[in-house]
Amino acid sequence: MPAITDPITEPLIRSRSGALIGALAFATLATGLLQISLPLELHQLRATPNEIGLTLSMYGFGMLAFEWFWGILADRVGYRGPLIASQLLYAGCIVLLARVDSIFLIAIGYLVASGMMVAVGPIARSYVGTALHSRLRATGLALLAAQWVISEALGAGAGGLLIDRFPIRSVMLAAAILPVLSALLMVLVFKGYSRVQHGDQWTADDQARMDESRAGGGVVRVLAVTASMVLLIQVGVGGELALLPLLVTTHLNLSAASAGTAMLAVGLIGGVLLVPGGNASDRWGRRPTMIAGGIVSAVGFAVYATSGSFAQVIAGAALRAFGAALIWPAATAWLAESMPRRRHAFYMSLFGEFENVGITIGPIIGGLAWSLAGIQAAFYTYAVAAVLAALVAAVMVERRPNLAAPLR
């Protein structure tokens, strides 16, 4: 076990953690471009609702297939090499994805691309979750999540505008440049980085939370409870990513630019709220914010389902994003502070795998509900899943007293 030291002094913004979050923004923009491009490309190819749902579920399946590998690799060789390599491979996959011309090949290409993209999940979460003090941990992880959400939204919004003016495949080819920029920036971010020094950072707060986790049932229980909550929430998140553009274009009969604007609103609102949501978790505890987040998310999905105008879609996006801003930093920090340090990246990759299963099955479940009762039924299904996530948090997550007031 690492030696217990004085509290970690790395600040949240002007630090390697902050620089890492900023460097990843370019690659995340590329992901947003893909998320708006592929559903519209499939619609142009006259894919059925079930085909669309199954093809877009490859985004989650690719992450499910590869994320554990990136976590194990980071525990063995450190953070720097896997991050840089994954970004270069992601760029290559986007180029290949832009050149395929069938639904089957799009599905395969999306699977491989998402498997390369997902490396940033366990690696960045593990770095930020161990570099920052426990009293900044949820806030820092929320900032990381906010970067993902906002950058994806900006990419989707820009993609909708570009697709109205240029061929979809040209937009995707241009997106391949962005992960290369992230890779180059990471070379600078990790200049002078010491894996050994990073591994020696450990505080009294960290030890207290680890002892509390063991007393409450240990790693297996925390993983099981987290898996349940994350699966239920991610079913809706994955379905939203896949079906929101189609809700706008097919149900409301609006343009691709409007669909991109809706996804932009989801990301911007959620991203702005994530850091305050993480701070709320640091101040008031993990459990209350998880419960509130699940309930608010369910209301947002219900508003989506009843939408008859673009304004109602934006209202649903705001509520769903607010719910995610509460539940996600709390769940991530609860897991990060409970896992053994020696295999921390691996355990954070398992957290990502729970997400990936939900993202994978979300579009499939939504596609089935759509085919049976219309696209609104898919969003009602996601609302039920969010309520169940709140119930899991209420029943299974133990109360943890705050060990100290948040750092400023």
C-alpha angles and dihedrals in degrees: 000000000000116000117263108249139176113293114292109261101197106128121229101241111021095050142082088274091058093044091050091052091050094048092053092056094084094055090046090055087059090053091053091051090053092048092059096036101052100052090049092046090052090049090053088052088056094242116175121244091258091049091050092049093047094046094048090047086069086079089068096036092055090053090046092053097048112025096083089053093055091049093052091045092052091051089053104041105016135252104287105065098045092047094052095043093048093054093052091048090048091055091052092050092052090054091052092045091054091057102051118099110195136069092243093051092046088055092051092045092049091050094054094042093052090048090059094041093052095068090088091063103068095026098050093040091050093049096047092039092056102032096058129068116259089248089060098034102098091042092051093047088048090054089052091050090046090056090053094047097044095043092048089049093049089049091050093047093049090045093055091053093045094047090057087059107029137034114277093238092054090054090052092050091053089051090062090074093065100069089050089058090051091051092052092049092050090059087063095040093058097041107132093009116156116203091192094052091048091051092053094061110106130144137203089249090055092051093048092052092047091052089049091051092053091049090051095056103291135242097328094056094046090049093048094050092044091049091055095050096042094048092052095047095043093053086069096039092051091046091049092053091050103037107030093080089050093046088057098042102036104027098036095027094227130144132272088253089058090050090051090049090053091052089046090054091050091053099041095047092044093045094050091050098044098079094049087046091054091047089052089055091050090050105037104025138265100266101056093048092049092053094047091046094055093050095048091047090054091053090051093053090049090054089051089053093053096042116135097164140035090252090060090050089055090048090053090047091053094051094044091048092049090053092050090048089060103041103036104058090043094052093044094049092044090057096040094054093046100052127092112261096226094067098022098134090051092053091047088051088056088054087054091049090056087054091048095054090054093046089048098052096035096078091042093053090044092049091052093048089047093052091049103041111000133276093289089066090063092060093047087055090053090050091057091050091053091052090052090052090055090051092052090052092048095050105031108031112085122223113258120195115228108256093207142349115277118273116246 
